[in-house]
Short mmCIF file of C-alpha atoms in Angstrom, two decimals:
data_model
loop_
_atom_site.label_atom_id
_atom_site.label_comp_id
_atom_site.label_asym_id
_atom_site.label_seq_id
_atom_site.Cartn_x
_atom_site.Cartn_y
_atom_site.Cartn_z
CA MET A 1 -4.76 7.17 15.15
CA LEU A 2 -1.75 5.75 16.38
CA LEU A 3 -3.46 3.19 18.29
CA THR A 4 -5.34 2.30 15.21
CA LEU A 5 -2.29 1.93 13.31
CA ALA A 6 -0.23 -0.13 16.08
CA TRP A 7 -3.17 -2.22 16.04
CA GLY A 8 -3.30 -3.06 12.27
CA SER A 9 0.66 -3.70 12.59
CA LEU A 10 -0.12 -6.72 14.90
CA PHE A 11 -3.61 -7.87 13.74
CA PHE A 12 -2.76 -8.62 10.24
CA PRO A 13 1.01 -10.14 10.57
CA GLY A 14 -0.43 -12.11 13.59
CA LEU A 15 -3.25 -13.45 11.72
CA PHE A 16 -1.65 -14.13 8.80
CA ALA A 17 1.35 -16.12 11.24
CA LEU A 18 -1.65 -17.65 12.83
CA CYS A 19 -3.09 -19.06 9.60
CA ASN A 20 0.08 -20.23 8.63
CA TRP A 21 0.48 -22.07 11.47
CA THR A 22 -2.55 -23.79 11.64
CA LEU A 23 -2.78 -24.80 8.19
CA ARG A 24 1.21 -26.45 8.50
CA ARG A 25 -0.08 -28.40 11.61
CA SER A 26 -3.38 -29.72 9.97
CA ARG A 27 -2.43 -29.64 6.37
CA PRO A 28 1.13 -31.73 6.65
CA GLU A 29 0.94 -32.34 3.11
CA TRP A 30 0.56 -29.16 1.60
CA THR A 31 3.74 -27.17 0.60
CA ASN A 32 4.87 -23.99 2.60
CA SER A 33 4.03 -22.27 -0.64
CA ASP A 34 0.38 -23.46 -0.64
CA CYS A 35 0.31 -22.86 3.33
CA LEU A 36 1.56 -19.14 2.52
CA MET A 37 -0.62 -18.56 -0.36
CA ILE A 38 -3.88 -19.80 1.40
CA SER A 39 -2.93 -17.94 4.20
CA THR A 40 -2.66 -14.59 2.21
CA ARG A 41 -6.16 -15.07 0.94
CA LEU A 42 -7.49 -15.81 4.07
CA VAL A 43 -6.17 -12.65 5.62
CA SER A 44 -7.37 -10.66 2.39
CA SER A 45 -10.61 -11.98 2.79
CA VAL A 46 -10.84 -10.86 6.48
CA GLN A 47 -9.89 -7.26 5.55
CA ALA A 48 -12.39 -7.41 2.96
CA VAL A 49 -15.15 -8.27 5.07
CA LEU A 50 -14.11 -5.57 7.63
CA ALA A 51 -13.93 -2.74 4.99
CA THR A 52 -17.37 -4.03 3.52
CA GLY A 53 -18.79 -3.79 7.18
CA SER A 54 -17.03 -0.59 7.91
CA GLY A 55 -18.52 1.14 4.89
CA ILE A 56 -22.22 -0.29 5.56
CA VAL A 57 -21.86 1.10 9.14
CA ILE A 58 -20.54 4.29 7.52
CA ILE A 59 -23.28 4.36 4.88
CA ARG A 60 -26.13 3.73 7.48
CA SER A 61 -24.69 6.46 9.87
CA CYS A 62 -24.48 9.09 7.41
CA SER A 63 -27.49 10.92 6.32
CA ASP A 64 -25.80 13.41 4.27
CA VAL A 65 -23.98 11.83 1.12
CA VAL A 66 -22.04 14.96 0.38
CA ASN A 67 -21.01 16.46 3.51
CA GLY A 68 -21.20 13.51 5.91
CA ARG A 69 -18.10 12.46 8.31
CA HIS A 70 -17.81 9.50 10.20
CA TRP A 71 -15.08 8.66 12.70
CA LEU A 72 -14.75 5.10 11.27
CA ALA A 73 -14.08 6.46 7.70
CA ARG A 74 -10.62 8.30 9.06
CA GLU A 75 -9.62 5.50 11.30
CA TYR A 76 -10.09 2.77 8.73
CA VAL A 77 -7.46 4.49 6.55
CA TRP A 78 -5.08 4.16 9.39
CA PHE A 79 -5.91 0.46 9.73
CA LEU A 80 -5.23 0.09 6.16
CA ILE A 81 -1.46 1.19 5.74
CA PRO A 82 -0.24 -1.88 8.09
CA TYR A 83 -2.53 -4.12 5.78
CA MET A 84 -0.80 -2.88 2.51
CA ILE A 85 2.45 -2.96 3.78
CA TYR A 86 1.99 -6.41 4.66
CA ASP A 87 0.47 -7.63 1.78
CA SER A 88 2.91 -6.51 -0.41
CA TYR A 89 5.34 -8.51 1.73
CA ALA A 90 3.32 -11.69 2.10
CA MET A 91 2.67 -11.50 -1.81
CA TYR A 92 6.57 -11.23 -2.17
CA LEU A 93 7.10 -14.02 0.35
CA SER A 94 4.69 -16.23 -1.25
CA GLU A 95 6.52 -15.50 -4.68
CA TRP A 96 9.76 -16.66 -3.16
CA TYR A 97 8.78 -19.96 -1.55
CA ARG A 98 6.89 -20.56 -4.71
CA THR A 99 10.11 -20.18 -6.76
CA ARG A 100 12.95 -21.00 -4.60
CA ASP A 101 13.42 -24.40 -6.06
CA GLN A 102 14.97 -22.36 -8.98
CA ASN A 103 18.11 -21.24 -7.20
CA HIS A 104 16.98 -17.55 -8.06
CA GLY A 105 18.61 -15.15 -6.08
CA HIS A 106 16.21 -12.72 -3.65
CA SER A 107 16.92 -9.82 -6.48
CA THR A 108 15.93 -11.85 -9.61
CA THR A 109 12.66 -13.34 -7.72
CA PHE A 110 12.01 -9.33 -6.59
CA ARG A 111 12.53 -8.09 -10.23
CA ASN A 112 10.22 -11.09 -11.44
CA PHE A 113 7.20 -10.30 -8.40
CA LEU A 114 7.55 -6.51 -9.76
CA SER A 115 6.97 -7.64 -13.04
CA GLN A 116 4.25 -10.27 -12.71
CA ASN A 117 2.20 -8.29 -9.94
CA ARG A 118 2.81 -4.55 -11.14
CA LEU A 119 -1.11 -3.79 -11.48
CA MET A 120 -1.39 -5.04 -7.63
CA ILE A 121 1.51 -3.33 -6.65
CA THR A 122 0.49 -0.46 -8.10
CA HIS A 123 -2.60 -0.17 -6.56
CA HIS A 124 -1.07 -0.67 -2.98
CA ALA A 125 1.20 1.87 -3.50
CA VAL A 126 -1.38 4.59 -4.42
CA ILE A 127 -3.78 3.95 -1.56
CA LEU A 128 -0.40 4.25 0.35
CA PHE A 129 0.72 7.45 -1.14
CA VAL A 130 -2.00 9.02 -2.43
CA LEU A 131 -5.52 8.06 -1.05
CA VAL A 132 -3.90 8.07 2.71
CA PRO A 133 -3.06 11.54 2.33
CA VAL A 134 -5.91 12.66 0.49
CA ALA A 135 -8.04 10.81 3.08
CA GLN A 136 -7.22 13.14 5.92
CA LEU A 137 -9.26 15.71 7.50
CA LYS A 138 -8.23 19.57 6.55
CA GLN A 139 -6.48 18.28 3.09
CA GLN A 140 -9.12 20.06 0.96
CA HIS A 141 -7.01 22.63 0.15
CA THR A 142 -3.87 21.08 -1.32
CA LEU A 143 -3.38 20.74 -4.92
CA LEU A 144 -2.80 16.72 -4.36
CA TYR A 145 -6.65 16.89 -3.04
CA LYS A 146 -7.74 18.72 -5.76
CA VAL A 147 -5.60 16.64 -8.42
CA ASN A 148 -7.51 13.60 -7.03
CA GLY A 149 -10.88 14.82 -7.16
CA ILE A 150 -10.46 15.87 -10.59
CA LEU A 151 -8.79 12.48 -11.59
CA THR A 152 -11.83 10.80 -9.68
CA LEU A 153 -14.27 12.56 -12.03
CA ALA A 154 -12.54 11.76 -15.06
CA THR A 155 -12.47 8.23 -14.22
CA PHE A 156 -16.03 7.84 -13.15
CA PHE A 157 -17.38 9.56 -16.49
CA SER A 158 -15.56 7.59 -18.60
CA CYS A 159 -16.02 4.04 -16.86
CA ARG A 160 -19.72 4.57 -15.30
CA ILE A 161 -21.62 6.98 -17.96
CA LEU A 162 -19.65 6.68 -21.18
CA LEU A 163 -19.84 3.14 -21.00
CA PHE A 164 -23.47 3.30 -22.00
CA PRO A 165 -23.17 5.15 -25.18
CA PHE A 166 -20.02 3.54 -25.98
CA MET A 167 -22.14 0.21 -25.88
CA TYR A 168 -24.50 1.10 -28.09
CA TRP A 169 -22.17 2.99 -30.65
CA SER A 170 -20.41 -0.51 -30.70
CA TYR A 171 -23.62 -2.31 -31.58
CA GLY A 172 -24.28 -0.02 -34.31
CA GLN A 173 -20.96 -0.18 -35.71
CA GLN A 174 -21.68 -4.05 -35.89
CA GLU A 175 -24.71 -4.00 -37.40
CA GLY A 176 -24.35 -0.78 -39.61
CA LEU A 177 -26.24 1.55 -37.55
CA SER A 178 -25.78 4.78 -36.36
CA LEU A 179 -25.65 5.87 -32.54
CA LEU A 180 -29.14 7.16 -32.64
CA GLN A 181 -30.94 4.38 -34.31
CA VAL A 182 -29.54 1.82 -32.22
CA PRO A 183 -32.02 2.37 -29.10
CA PHE A 184 -35.16 1.57 -31.91
CA ASN A 185 -33.51 -1.59 -33.03
CA ILE A 186 -32.72 -3.24 -30.00
CA PRO A 187 -35.07 -5.36 -27.54
CA PHE A 188 -37.32 -2.41 -25.37
CA PHE A 189 -36.34 -4.30 -22.47
CA CYS A 190 -32.40 -3.74 -22.98
CA ASN A 191 -33.35 0.28 -23.28
CA VAL A 192 -34.88 -0.10 -20.16
CA ALA A 193 -32.55 -2.00 -18.06
CA ASN A 194 -29.54 0.48 -19.47
CA ALA A 195 -31.60 3.37 -18.23
CA PHE A 196 -32.17 2.15 -14.59
CA LEU A 197 -28.44 0.94 -14.29
CA ILE A 198 -27.24 4.51 -15.62
CA ALA A 199 -29.74 6.61 -13.46
CA PRO A 200 -28.08 6.12 -10.16
CA GLN A 201 -24.68 6.62 -12.16
CA ILE A 202 -25.84 10.16 -13.19
CA TYR A 203 -27.11 10.79 -10.03
CA TRP A 204 -23.96 9.77 -7.97
CA PHE A 205 -21.82 11.85 -10.85
CA CYS A 206 -23.83 14.97 -10.26
CA LEU A 207 -23.17 14.46 -6.16
CA LEU A 208 -19.39 14.39 -7.49
CA CYS A 209 -19.49 17.43 -9.36
CA ARG A 210 -21.18 19.40 -6.50
CA LYS A 211 -18.48 18.13 -4.16
CA ALA A 212 -15.55 19.12 -6.67
CA ALA A 213 -16.99 22.40 -7.07
CA ARG A 214 -17.15 23.41 -3.60
CA LEU A 215 -13.58 22.45 -3.87
CA PHE A 216 -12.58 25.14 -6.08
CA ASP A 217 -14.86 27.72 -4.55
CA THR A 218 -12.54 30.66 -3.36
CA PRO A 219 -13.29 32.02 0.17
CA GLN A 220 -14.62 35.15 -1.50
CA ALA A 221 -16.88 33.62 -3.50
CA LYS A 222 -18.26 31.94 -0.46
CA LYS A 223 -18.63 35.20 1.26
CA ASP A 224 -20.37 36.95 -1.95
CA GLY A 225 -22.60 33.93 -2.25
#
């Protein structure tokens, strides 16, 4: 755990510094802002590749999609913490170099940075202060874990399942049709394609519901069962 955290703390800033140094030497015509921006994106791309690769390894190694556990899933969370902190600072550094000719102080630049990147900052903050505590082992009994589970279910259902009837309803509103009339007034292959798309979403949602039900099972209920 601590070794992974330390490795991530060295890896991401070190890679960023190496990319920035290489770009400045190989592209002297580029500004500092350009080099920092490209370096930030290169490091983000490396992190995306590592996260994708870790996900593939975890998926291929776990036969039980509900109860399966893999050491990489736990360790990568600790590897992710330094990246989120580094990336927030790197984005601010890029913003400061980009706007320093405007003679803004750090306080003004920081406020503008928060205003223009509020979604990304929120994303990083949620991962650091919500995902990381929730992702650790033996946290299933905590209120935060259960609240996160409920929010996950609600978000998944709204964005991945209700999306399909909403599309049909929107088309019906446009064409003056009821929701039940829409499937009979669009090309057949559209219904087939949507069926193929929504089927795995329903399956995954059922798995999430099963997982959530176990969170709220009391020890006595499990014993009686």
